[in-house]
PDB file of C-alpha atoms in Angstrom:
ATOM      1  CA  MET A  29      20.683  10.763 -18.114  1.00 49.00           C
ATOM      2  CA  HIS A  30      17.348  12.428 -18.803  1.00 45.00           C
ATOM      3  CA  ALA A  31      16.150  13.911 -15.538  1.00 45.00           C
ATOM      4  CA  GLY A  32      12.657  14.889 -16.601  1.00 47.00           C
ATOM      5  CA  VAL A  33      12.537  18.166 -14.668  1.00 45.00           C
ATOM      6  CA  ALA A  34      14.911  20.890 -13.688  1.00 46.00           C
ATOM      7  CA  PRO A  35      17.325  19.647 -11.055  1.00 45.00           C
ATOM      8  CA  GLY A  36      16.010  19.916  -7.520  1.00 43.00           C
ATOM      9  CA  GLN A  37      12.479  20.873  -8.511  1.00 47.00           C
ATOM     10  CA  ASP A  38       9.738  19.502  -6.123  1.00 45.00           C
ATOM     11  CA  THR A  39       7.369  18.360  -8.887  1.00 53.00           C
ATOM     12  CA  GLU A  40       6.274  15.251 -10.743  1.00 63.00           C
ATOM     13  CA  VAL A  41       8.892  13.562 -12.896  1.00 86.00           C
ATOM     14  CA  ASP A  42       8.084  12.700 -16.485  1.00 91.00           C
ATOM     15  CA  GLU A  43       7.209   9.274 -17.763  1.00 92.00           C
ATOM     16  CA  ALA A  44      10.743   8.540 -19.039  1.00 93.00           C
ATOM     17  CA  LEU A  45      12.360   9.202 -15.736  1.00 94.00           C
ATOM     18  CA  ALA A  46       9.596   7.328 -13.846  1.00 94.00           C
ATOM     19  CA  ALA A  47      10.160   4.302 -16.067  1.00 94.00           C
ATOM     20  CA  TRP A  48      13.890   4.468 -15.478  1.00 95.00           C
ATOM     21  CA  ILE A  49      13.399   4.565 -11.724  1.00 95.00           C
ATOM     22  CA  VAL A  50      10.989   1.608 -11.756  1.00 94.00           C
ATOM     23  CA  ASP A  51      13.403  -0.427 -13.915  1.00 94.00           C
ATOM     24  CA  ARG A  52      16.210   0.205 -11.511  1.00 92.00           C
ATOM     25  CA  VAL A  53      14.095  -0.675  -8.486  1.00 87.00           C
ATOM     26  CA  ARG A  54      12.751  -3.857 -10.127  1.00 88.00           C
ATOM     27  CA  ALA A  55      16.287  -4.868 -10.951  1.00 90.00           C
ATOM     28  CA  GLY A  56      17.093  -4.861  -7.247  1.00 84.00           C
ATOM     29  CA  GLU A  57      19.541  -1.979  -7.317  1.00 86.00           C
ATOM     30  CA  PRO A  58      20.306  -0.461  -3.901  1.00 84.00           C
ATOM     31  CA  PRO A  59      18.787   3.043  -3.181  1.00 82.00           C
ATOM     32  CA  GLU A  60      22.116   4.784  -3.433  1.00 85.00           C
ATOM     33  CA  ALA A  61      22.626   3.415  -6.937  1.00 90.00           C
ATOM     34  CA  VAL A  62      19.292   4.845  -8.023  1.00 94.00           C
ATOM     35  CA  LEU A  63      19.878   8.207  -6.389  1.00 94.00           C
ATOM     36  CA  ALA A  64      23.460   8.749  -7.600  1.00 93.00           C
ATOM     37  CA  PRO A  65      22.675   9.568 -11.224  1.00 94.00           C
ATOM     38  CA  LEU A  66      20.038  12.109 -10.244  1.00 94.00           C
ATOM     39  CA  VAL A  67      22.415  13.811  -7.812  1.00 94.00           C
ATOM     40  CA  GLU A  68      25.124  13.761 -10.582  1.00 94.00           C
ATOM     41  CA  ASP A  69      22.605  15.530 -12.854  1.00 91.00           C
ATOM     42  CA  GLY A  70      22.362  18.337 -10.355  1.00 91.00           C
ATOM     43  CA  TRP A  71      19.362  17.295  -8.188  1.00 93.00           C
ATOM     44  CA  SER A  72      19.639  17.934  -4.516  1.00 93.00           C
ATOM     45  CA  GLU A  73      19.786  14.764  -2.514  1.00 93.00           C
ATOM     46  CA  ASP A  74      16.485  15.507  -0.782  1.00 92.00           C
ATOM     47  CA  ALA A  75      14.685  16.133  -4.119  1.00 93.00           C
ATOM     48  CA  ALA A  76      16.171  12.968  -5.531  1.00 93.00           C
ATOM     49  CA  ILE A  77      15.016  10.847  -2.540  1.00 92.00           C
ATOM     50  CA  ASP A  78      11.575  12.370  -2.771  1.00 92.00           C
ATOM     51  CA  ALA A  79      11.309  11.611  -6.482  1.00 93.00           C
ATOM     52  CA  VAL A  80      12.440   8.005  -6.117  1.00 93.00           C
ATOM     53  CA  GLU A  81      10.095   7.385  -3.143  1.00 89.00           C
ATOM     54  CA  ARG A  82       7.079   8.921  -4.910  1.00 92.00           C
ATOM     55  CA  VAL A  83       7.608   6.952  -8.178  1.00 94.00           C
ATOM     56  CA  THR A  84       8.352   3.714  -6.329  1.00 89.00           C
ATOM     57  CA  ARG A  85       5.233   4.140  -4.086  1.00 86.00           C
ATOM     58  CA  ARG A  86       3.035   4.751  -7.130  1.00 90.00           C
ATOM     59  CA  PHE A  87       4.366   1.700  -8.852  1.00 90.00           C
ATOM     60  CA  LEU A  88       3.894  -0.545  -5.838  1.00 88.00           C
ATOM     61  CA  GLU A  89       0.373   0.735  -5.169  1.00 88.00           C
ATOM     62  CA  GLN A  90      -0.684   0.233  -8.841  1.00 92.00           C
ATOM     63  CA  HIS A  91       0.947  -3.212  -8.875  1.00 86.00           C
ATOM     64  CA  ALA A  92      -1.005  -4.252  -5.746  1.00 86.00           C
ATOM     65  CA  LEU A  93      -4.221  -2.997  -7.151  1.00 89.00           C
ATOM     66  CA  ASP A  94      -3.652  -4.794 -10.460  1.00 90.00           C
ATOM     67  CA  GLN A  95      -2.971  -8.014  -8.594  1.00 89.00           C
ATOM     68  CA  GLY A  96      -5.857  -7.681  -6.131  1.00 89.00           C
ATOM     69  CA  LEU A  97      -3.470  -7.304  -3.214  1.00 89.00           C
ATOM     70  CA  PRO A  98      -3.493  -4.915  -0.212  1.00 91.00           C
ATOM     71  CA  VAL A  99      -1.701  -1.633  -0.953  1.00 93.00           C
ATOM     72  CA  PRO A 100       1.689  -1.437   0.831  1.00 95.00           C
ATOM     73  CA  VAL A 101       2.217   1.100   3.574  1.00 95.00           C
ATOM     74  CA  ARG A 102       5.318   2.739   5.052  1.00 95.00           C
ATOM     75  CA  VAL A 103       7.127   0.600   7.619  1.00 97.00           C
ATOM     76  CA  PRO A 104      10.111   1.181   9.901  1.00 98.00           C
ATOM     77  CA  ALA A 105      13.388   0.880   7.957  1.00 95.00           C
ATOM     78  CA  PRO A 106      16.200   1.116  10.548  1.00 97.00           C
ATOM     79  CA  ILE A 107      19.141   0.140   8.245  1.00 95.00           C
ATOM     80  CA  VAL A 108      20.260   0.363   4.669  1.00 85.00           C
ATOM     81  CA  GLY A 109      21.934  -2.418   2.697  1.00 83.00           C
ATOM     82  CA  ASN A 110      25.638  -2.883   3.503  1.00 87.00           C
ATOM     83  CA  GLY A 111      25.458  -0.030   5.994  1.00 90.00           C
ATOM     84  CA  SER A 112      26.976   0.550   9.428  1.00 95.00           C
ATOM     85  CA  ALA A 113      27.241  -2.472  11.678  1.00 97.00           C
ATOM     86  CA  VAL A 114      26.834  -0.297  14.813  1.00 98.00           C
ATOM     87  CA  LEU A 115      23.750   1.979  15.183  1.00 98.00           C
ATOM     88  CA  ASP A 116      23.118   4.875  17.531  1.00 97.00           C
ATOM     89  CA  ALA A 117      19.963   4.164  19.614  1.00 98.00           C
ATOM     90  CA  GLY A 118      20.259   7.404  21.598  1.00 97.00           C
ATOM     91  CA  ASP A 119      21.521   6.134  24.993  1.00 98.00           C
ATOM     92  CA  ARG A 120      23.083   2.948  23.691  1.00 98.00           C
ATOM     93  CA  ARG A 121      25.027   1.548  20.754  1.00 98.00           C
ATOM     94  CA  VAL A 122      23.350  -1.419  19.058  1.00 98.00           C
ATOM     95  CA  HIS A 123      25.001  -3.933  16.708  1.00 98.00           C
ATOM     96  CA  VAL A 124      23.542  -5.300  13.440  1.00 98.00           C
ATOM     97  CA  LEU A 125      24.163  -9.027  13.543  1.00 98.00           C
ATOM     98  CA  ALA A 126      22.151 -10.266  10.525  1.00 98.00           C
ATOM     99  CA  SER A 127      19.810  -8.829   7.921  1.00 97.00           C
ATOM    100  CA  LEU A 128      17.359 -10.482   5.488  1.00 97.00           C
ATOM    101  CA  LEU A 129      15.696  -8.538   2.751  1.00 93.00           C
ATOM    102  CA  HIS A 130      12.722 -10.895   2.287  1.00 95.00           C
ATOM    103  CA  PRO A 131      11.206 -11.377   4.720  1.00 97.00           C
ATOM    104  CA  ARG A 132      12.623  -8.108   6.135  1.00 98.00           C
ATOM    105  CA  VAL A 133      14.269  -9.382   9.261  1.00 98.00           C
ATOM    106  CA  ILE A 134      17.094  -7.729  11.253  1.00 98.00           C
ATOM    107  CA  VAL A 135      18.860  -9.159  14.228  1.00 98.00           C
ATOM    108  CA  PHE A 136      20.190  -6.679  16.727  1.00 98.00           C
ATOM    109  CA  GLY A 137      22.891  -7.300  19.327  1.00 98.00           C
ATOM    110  CA  GLY A 138      22.978  -5.586  22.638  1.00 98.00           C
ATOM    111  CA  LEU A 139      19.664  -3.673  22.460  1.00 98.00           C
ATOM    112  CA  LEU A 140      19.076  -4.248  26.161  1.00 99.00           C
ATOM    113  CA  SER A 141      21.599  -4.403  29.031  1.00 98.00           C
ATOM    114  CA  ASP A 142      21.652  -7.372  31.410  1.00 98.00           C
ATOM    115  CA  ASP A 143      20.281  -5.136  34.186  1.00 98.00           C
ATOM    116  CA  GLU A 144      17.324  -4.011  32.010  1.00 98.00           C
ATOM    117  CA  CYS A 145      16.548  -7.595  31.102  1.00 98.00           C
ATOM    118  CA  ASP A 146      16.659  -8.709  34.752  1.00 98.00           C
ATOM    119  CA  ALA A 147      14.465  -5.756  35.826  1.00 98.00           C
ATOM    120  CA  LEU A 148      11.817  -6.527  33.243  1.00 98.00           C
ATOM    121  CA  VAL A 149      11.744 -10.219  34.312  1.00 98.00           C
ATOM    122  CA  GLU A 150      11.514  -9.272  38.007  1.00 98.00           C
ATOM    123  CA  VAL A 151       8.582  -6.839  37.548  1.00 97.00           C
ATOM    124  CA  ALA A 152       6.676  -8.913  34.989  1.00 97.00           C
ATOM    125  CA  GLY A 153       7.200 -12.207  36.885  1.00 95.00           C
ATOM    126  CA  LYS A 154       4.852 -11.053  39.622  1.00 94.00           C
ATOM    127  CA  ARG A 155       1.980 -10.386  37.135  1.00 94.00           C
ATOM    128  CA  LEU A 156       2.075 -13.401  34.787  1.00 93.00           C
ATOM    129  CA  SER A 157      -1.015 -15.252  33.620  1.00 90.00           C
ATOM    130  CA  ARG A 158      -1.644 -17.788  30.768  1.00 81.00           C
ATOM    131  CA  SER A 159      -1.095 -16.028  27.444  1.00 78.00           C
ATOM    132  CA  ALA A 160      -4.121 -15.419  25.260  1.00 67.00           C
ATOM    133  CA  THR A 161      -4.624 -14.502  21.652  1.00 64.00           C
ATOM    134  CA  PHE A 162      -7.204 -12.074  20.264  1.00 66.00           C
ATOM    135  CA  ASN A 163      -9.944 -13.920  18.430  1.00 66.00           C
ATOM    136  CA  LEU A 164     -10.718 -11.863  15.313  1.00 63.00           C
ATOM    137  CA  ASP A 165     -14.066 -13.518  14.919  1.00 69.00           C
ATOM    138  CA  SER A 166     -15.383 -13.204  18.462  1.00 61.00           C
ATOM    139  CA  GLY A 167     -13.555 -10.011  19.344  1.00 60.00           C
ATOM    140  CA  VAL A 168     -12.264 -11.278  22.665  1.00 58.00           C
ATOM    141  CA  ASP A 169      -8.971 -12.648  24.047  1.00 65.00           C
ATOM    142  CA  GLU A 170      -8.876 -16.430  24.333  1.00 65.00           C
ATOM    143  CA  VAL A 171      -6.459 -19.028  25.491  1.00 63.00           C
ATOM    144  CA  HIS A 172      -5.248 -20.983  22.525  1.00 62.00           C
ATOM    145  CA  GLU A 173      -3.503 -24.354  22.327  1.00 69.00           C
ATOM    146  CA  GLY A 174      -0.907 -22.952  19.902  1.00 70.00           C
ATOM    147  CA  ARG A 175       0.312 -20.482  22.513  1.00 73.00           C
ATOM    148  CA  THR A 176       1.520 -22.111  25.667  1.00 77.00           C
ATOM    149  CA  SER A 177       3.407 -19.272  27.409  1.00 83.00           C
ATOM    150  CA  GLN A 178       2.623 -17.027  30.323  1.00 91.00           C
ATOM    151  CA  GLY A 179       2.553 -13.275  29.867  1.00 95.00           C
ATOM    152  CA  MET A 180       1.593  -9.758  30.835  1.00 96.00           C
ATOM    153  CA  PHE A 181       1.307  -6.290  29.335  1.00 96.00           C
ATOM    154  CA  PHE A 182       2.863  -2.981  30.417  1.00 97.00           C
ATOM    155  CA  GLU A 183       1.032   0.194  29.462  1.00 97.00           C
ATOM    156  CA  ARG A 184       3.072   2.368  27.162  1.00 98.00           C
ATOM    157  CA  GLY A 185       5.277   4.529  29.382  1.00 97.00           C
ATOM    158  CA  ALA A 186       4.303   2.504  32.431  1.00 97.00           C
ATOM    159  CA  ASP A 187       7.496   3.343  34.450  1.00 97.00           C
ATOM    160  CA  ALA A 188      10.966   4.791  33.945  1.00 98.00           C
ATOM    161  CA  LEU A 189      12.340   1.528  32.639  1.00 98.00           C
ATOM    162  CA  CYS A 190       9.650   1.147  30.030  1.00 98.00           C
ATOM    163  CA  ARG A 191      10.014   4.768  28.953  1.00 98.00           C
ATOM    164  CA  ARG A 192      13.778   4.392  28.502  1.00 98.00           C
ATOM    165  CA  ILE A 193      13.436   1.222  26.430  1.00 98.00           C
ATOM    166  CA  GLU A 194      10.605   2.671  24.366  1.00 98.00           C
ATOM    167  CA  ALA A 195      12.629   5.811  23.629  1.00 98.00           C
ATOM    168  CA  ARG A 196      15.607   3.722  22.561  1.00 98.00           C
ATOM    169  CA  ILE A 197      13.443   1.623  20.270  1.00 98.00           C
ATOM    170  CA  ALA A 198      11.968   4.767  18.696  1.00 98.00           C
ATOM    171  CA  THR A 199      15.382   6.147  17.962  1.00 98.00           C
ATOM    172  CA  LEU A 200      16.746   2.813  16.654  1.00 98.00           C
ATOM    173  CA  LEU A 201      13.792   2.190  14.356  1.00 98.00           C
ATOM    174  CA  ASP A 202      12.984   5.846  13.524  1.00 97.00           C
ATOM    175  CA  TRP A 203       9.388   5.322  14.496  1.00 98.00           C
ATOM    176  CA  PRO A 204       7.502   7.473  17.058  1.00 98.00           C
ATOM    177  CA  VAL A 205       7.007   6.191  20.531  1.00 98.00           C
ATOM    178  CA  ASP A 206       3.250   6.867  20.340  1.00 98.00           C
ATOM    179  CA  HIS A 207       2.996   4.598  17.172  1.00 98.00           C
ATOM    180  CA  GLY A 208       3.752   1.578  19.321  1.00 98.00           C
ATOM    181  CA  GLU A 209       1.848  -0.656  21.721  1.00 98.00           C
ATOM    182  CA  GLY A 210       3.012  -1.233  25.229  1.00 98.00           C
ATOM    183  CA  LEU A 211       5.620  -3.933  25.956  1.00 98.00           C
ATOM    184  CA  GLN A 212       4.396  -7.500  26.417  1.00 97.00           C
ATOM    185  CA  VAL A 213       6.629  -9.834  28.434  1.00 97.00           C
ATOM    186  CA  LEU A 214       6.243 -13.591  27.937  1.00 96.00           C
ATOM    187  CA  ARG A 215       7.717 -16.530  29.817  1.00 96.00           C
ATOM    188  CA  TYR A 216       8.133 -19.943  28.065  1.00 96.00           C
ATOM    189  CA  GLY A 217       8.791 -22.883  30.356  1.00 95.00           C
ATOM    190  CA  PRO A 218      10.084 -26.266  29.210  1.00 95.00           C
ATOM    191  CA  GLY A 219       8.089 -27.401  26.189  1.00 95.00           C
ATOM    192  CA  ALA A 220       6.265 -24.091  25.759  1.00 94.00           C
ATOM    193  CA  GLN A 221       6.022 -22.647  22.308  1.00 95.00           C
ATOM    194  CA  TYR A 222       4.065 -20.295  20.072  1.00 94.00           C
ATOM    195  CA  ARG A 223       3.206 -21.993  16.772  1.00 95.00           C
ATOM    196  CA  PRO A 224       3.855 -20.112  13.519  1.00 96.00           C
ATOM    197  CA  HIS A 225       1.525 -17.166  12.933  1.00 96.00           C
ATOM    198  CA  HIS A 226       1.414 -13.607  11.543  1.00 97.00           C
ATOM    199  CA  ASP A 227       1.357 -10.470  13.736  1.00 97.00           C
ATOM    200  CA  TYR A 228      -0.740  -8.284  11.435  1.00 98.00           C
ATOM    201  CA  PHE A 229      -4.574  -8.279  11.746  1.00 96.00           C
ATOM    202  CA  ASP A 230      -6.474 -10.090   9.041  1.00 95.00           C
ATOM    203  CA  PRO A 231      -8.668  -7.388   7.348  1.00 92.00           C
ATOM    204  CA  GLN A 232     -11.203 -10.011   6.382  1.00 90.00           C
ATOM    205  CA  ARG A 233     -12.045 -11.007   9.952  1.00 90.00           C
ATOM    206  CA  PRO A 234     -14.984  -9.236  11.773  1.00 90.00           C
ATOM    207  CA  GLY A 235     -12.963  -8.281  14.868  1.00 89.00           C
ATOM    208  CA  THR A 236     -10.293  -6.434  12.974  1.00 93.00           C
ATOM    209  CA  LYS A 237     -12.159  -3.155  12.517  1.00 92.00           C
ATOM    210  CA  ALA A 238     -12.027  -2.294  16.272  1.00 92.00           C
ATOM    211  CA  LEU A 239      -8.325  -3.053  16.471  1.00 94.00           C
ATOM    212  CA  LEU A 240      -7.505  -0.900  13.458  1.00 96.00           C
ATOM    213  CA  ALA A 241      -9.376   2.034  14.986  1.00 96.00           C
ATOM    214  CA  ARG A 242      -6.787   2.258  17.724  1.00 96.00           C
ATOM    215  CA  GLY A 243      -3.823   3.017  15.481  1.00 97.00           C
ATOM    216  CA  GLY A 244      -4.132   1.234  12.144  1.00 97.00           C
ATOM    217  CA  GLN A 245      -2.397  -2.017  11.130  1.00 98.00           C
ATOM    218  CA  ARG A 246       0.639  -3.437  12.870  1.00 98.00           C
ATOM    219  CA  VAL A 247       3.557  -2.848  10.546  1.00 98.00           C
ATOM    220  CA  ALA A 248       6.481  -4.282  12.493  1.00 98.00           C
ATOM    221  CA  SER A 249       7.464  -6.376  15.489  1.00 98.00           C
ATOM    222  CA  LEU A 250      10.494  -6.299  17.780  1.00 98.00           C
ATOM    223  CA  VAL A 251      11.118  -9.326  20.012  1.00 98.00           C
ATOM    224  CA  MET A 252      13.777  -8.763  22.725  1.00 99.00           C
ATOM    225  CA  TYR A 253      15.377 -11.644  24.545  1.00 99.00           C
ATOM    226  CA  LEU A 254      15.469 -11.209  28.384  1.00 98.00           C
ATOM    227  CA  ASN A 255      17.502 -14.360  29.051  1.00 98.00           C
ATOM    228  CA  THR A 256      19.374 -17.106  27.190  1.00 98.00           C
ATOM    229  CA  PRO A 257      17.592 -20.516  27.515  1.00 98.00           C
ATOM    230  CA  ALA A 258      19.719 -23.559  28.144  1.00 97.00           C
ATOM    231  CA  CYS A 259      18.408 -25.068  24.905  1.00 98.00           C
ATOM    232  CA  GLY A 260      15.717 -24.305  22.313  1.00 98.00           C
ATOM    233  CA  GLY A 261      13.340 -21.371  22.124  1.00 98.00           C
ATOM    234  CA  ALA A 262      14.495 -20.004  18.786  1.00 98.00           C
ATOM    235  CA  THR A 263      12.351 -17.519  16.825  1.00 98.00           C
ATOM    236  CA  THR A 264      11.598 -19.226  13.544  1.00 98.00           C
ATOM    237  CA  PHE A 265      10.680 -17.871  10.173  1.00 98.00           C
ATOM    238  CA  PRO A 266       9.491 -20.961   8.236  1.00 98.00           C
ATOM    239  CA  ASP A 267       9.055 -19.279   4.824  1.00 96.00           C
ATOM    240  CA  ALA A 268      12.727 -18.124   4.954  1.00 97.00           C
ATOM    241  CA  ARG A 269      14.038 -21.243   6.642  1.00 98.00           C
ATOM    242  CA  PHE A 270      15.726 -18.940   9.124  1.00 98.00           C
ATOM    243  CA  GLU A 271      15.861 -18.937  12.901  1.00 98.00           C
ATOM    244  CA  VAL A 272      17.208 -16.530  15.485  1.00 98.00           C
ATOM    245  CA  ALA A 273      18.786 -17.867  18.621  1.00 98.00           C
ATOM    246  CA  PRO A 274      17.411 -16.284  21.804  1.00 98.00           C
ATOM    247  CA  VAL A 275      20.441 -14.502  23.320  1.00 98.00           C
ATOM    248  CA  LYS A 276      19.990 -12.259  26.386  1.00 99.00           C
ATOM    249  CA  GLY A 277      19.988  -8.577  25.388  1.00 99.00           C
ATOM    250  CA  ASN A 278      19.635  -9.247  21.658  1.00 99.00           C
ATOM    251  CA  ALA A 279      16.478  -8.643  19.572  1.00 99.00           C
ATOM    252  CA  VAL A 280      14.917  -9.568  16.233  1.00 98.00           C
ATOM    253  CA  PHE A 281      12.989  -7.047  14.214  1.00 98.00           C
ATOM    254  CA  PHE A 282      10.714  -7.797  11.298  1.00 98.00           C
ATOM    255  CA  SER A 283       8.377  -5.507   9.239  1.00 98.00           C
ATOM    256  CA  TYR A 284       5.395  -6.288   7.058  1.00 98.00           C
ATOM    257  CA  ASP A 285       4.141  -3.578   4.686  1.00 97.00           C
ATOM    258  CA  ARG A 286       0.720  -5.142   4.139  1.00 97.00           C
ATOM    259  CA  PRO A 287      -1.481  -7.689   5.938  1.00 97.00           C
ATOM    260  CA  HIS A 288      -0.629 -10.561   3.503  1.00 96.00           C
ATOM    261  CA  PRO A 289       1.406 -13.765   3.640  1.00 97.00           C
ATOM    262  CA  MET A 290       3.462 -12.398   0.694  1.00 96.00           C
ATOM    263  CA  THR A 291       5.472 -10.504   3.347  1.00 97.00           C
ATOM    264  CA  GLY A 292       7.013 -13.829   4.364  1.00 98.00           C
ATOM    265  CA  THR A 293       6.729 -12.899   8.050  1.00 98.00           C
ATOM    266  CA  LEU A 294       5.133 -16.113   9.285  1.00 98.00           C
ATOM    267  CA  HIS A 295       7.040 -16.740  12.533  1.00 98.00           C
ATOM    268  CA  GLY A 296       6.895 -18.699  15.668  1.00 98.00           C
ATOM    269  CA  GLY A 297       8.544 -19.459  18.978  1.00 97.00           C
ATOM    270  CA  ALA A 298      10.098 -22.922  18.869  1.00 98.00           C
ATOM    271  CA  PRO A 299       9.650 -25.143  21.929  1.00 97.00           C
ATOM    272  CA  VAL A 300      11.937 -24.511  24.876  1.00 97.00           C
ATOM    273  CA  VAL A 301      13.967 -27.761  25.239  1.00 98.00           C
ATOM    274  CA  SER A 302      15.658 -26.976  28.527  1.00 98.00           C
ATOM    275  CA  GLY A 303      15.366 -24.118  31.001  1.00 97.00           C
ATOM    276  CA  GLU A 304      13.000 -21.213  30.236  1.00 97.00           C
ATOM    277  CA  LYS A 305      12.795 -18.264  27.836  1.00 98.00           C
ATOM    278  CA  TRP A 306      11.747 -14.738  28.618  1.00 98.00           C
ATOM    279  CA  VAL A 307      11.013 -12.220  25.922  1.00 98.00           C
ATOM    280  CA  ALA A 308       9.619  -8.668  25.646  1.00 98.00           C
ATOM    281  CA  THR A 309       7.683  -7.807  22.465  1.00 98.00           C
ATOM    282  CA  LYS A 310       6.986  -4.429  20.956  1.00 98.00           C
ATOM    283  CA  TRP A 311       4.423  -4.105  18.153  1.00 98.00           C
ATOM    284  CA  LEU A 312       4.488  -1.049  15.993  1.00 98.00           C
ATOM    285  CA  ARG A 313       1.448   0.533  14.266  1.00 98.00           C
ATOM    286  CA  GLU A 314       0.850   2.707  11.215  1.00 98.00           C
ATOM    287  CA  ARG A 315      -0.442   5.614  13.300  1.00 98.00           C
ATOM    288  CA  ARG A 316      -0.674   6.833  16.844  1.00 98.00           C
ATOM    289  CA  TYR A 317      -1.878   3.997  19.066  1.00 98.00           C
ATOM    290  CA  VAL A 318      -4.519   4.893  21.641  1.00 96.00           C
TER     291      VAL A 318
END
């Protein structure tokens, strides 16, 4: 194959190689299949990865601009296609139970221990109030009929338990601890739900500017299940016709590389039919969250 530059050079690739990379990516080839010919040509693996990432990024940015869409940003990418089913999260081994490419959704098994789940429920249960949503027009938190849970927020690093879980998440998702908001714990009683919504902040709304100043856009969400409801309470992704059962200790991760419905990350908490559901949510930002 025509490599465009001397193997391993940290420089721009030529148009022919760039076109070849874009063709492979658009065809849906996995990263390893795109990198392999470069490495076989004598490129170092790091140089090949850098070249593919730079070319792909330029293509995606130009495509977004041509289509009048938001430019994509880097998001957490904890697994590769057809990779290991068991991941090292530092102090715990976590299983990959399911993976969707679009929307980018990953279901993790055993992210939290039973004791950790119980401890979060015990501490949070003493501080619950009716959940609110941030009104991007008024700039204040408001109770909304579409969200019928009770909840509370922990400050990032609030106690030893939070710090341990946050460090585990950072290792699992390869995303810095300080690029995340504090944990939010929610309780859904019988009939409670959270109707389908997006987690990113709409850049067209007047209240968004202040939120973005604290760490940029949200780029991913991690919902951890602190108990297993008797019935109901699934996390739903209507665009993908996919739902995740709430199982104690498990979690669902989803990322969104731009604040646009094209990410397919419309999601909701289906009504609890019987019993109650407890979850802890971690939102990740582009930059350091302050």
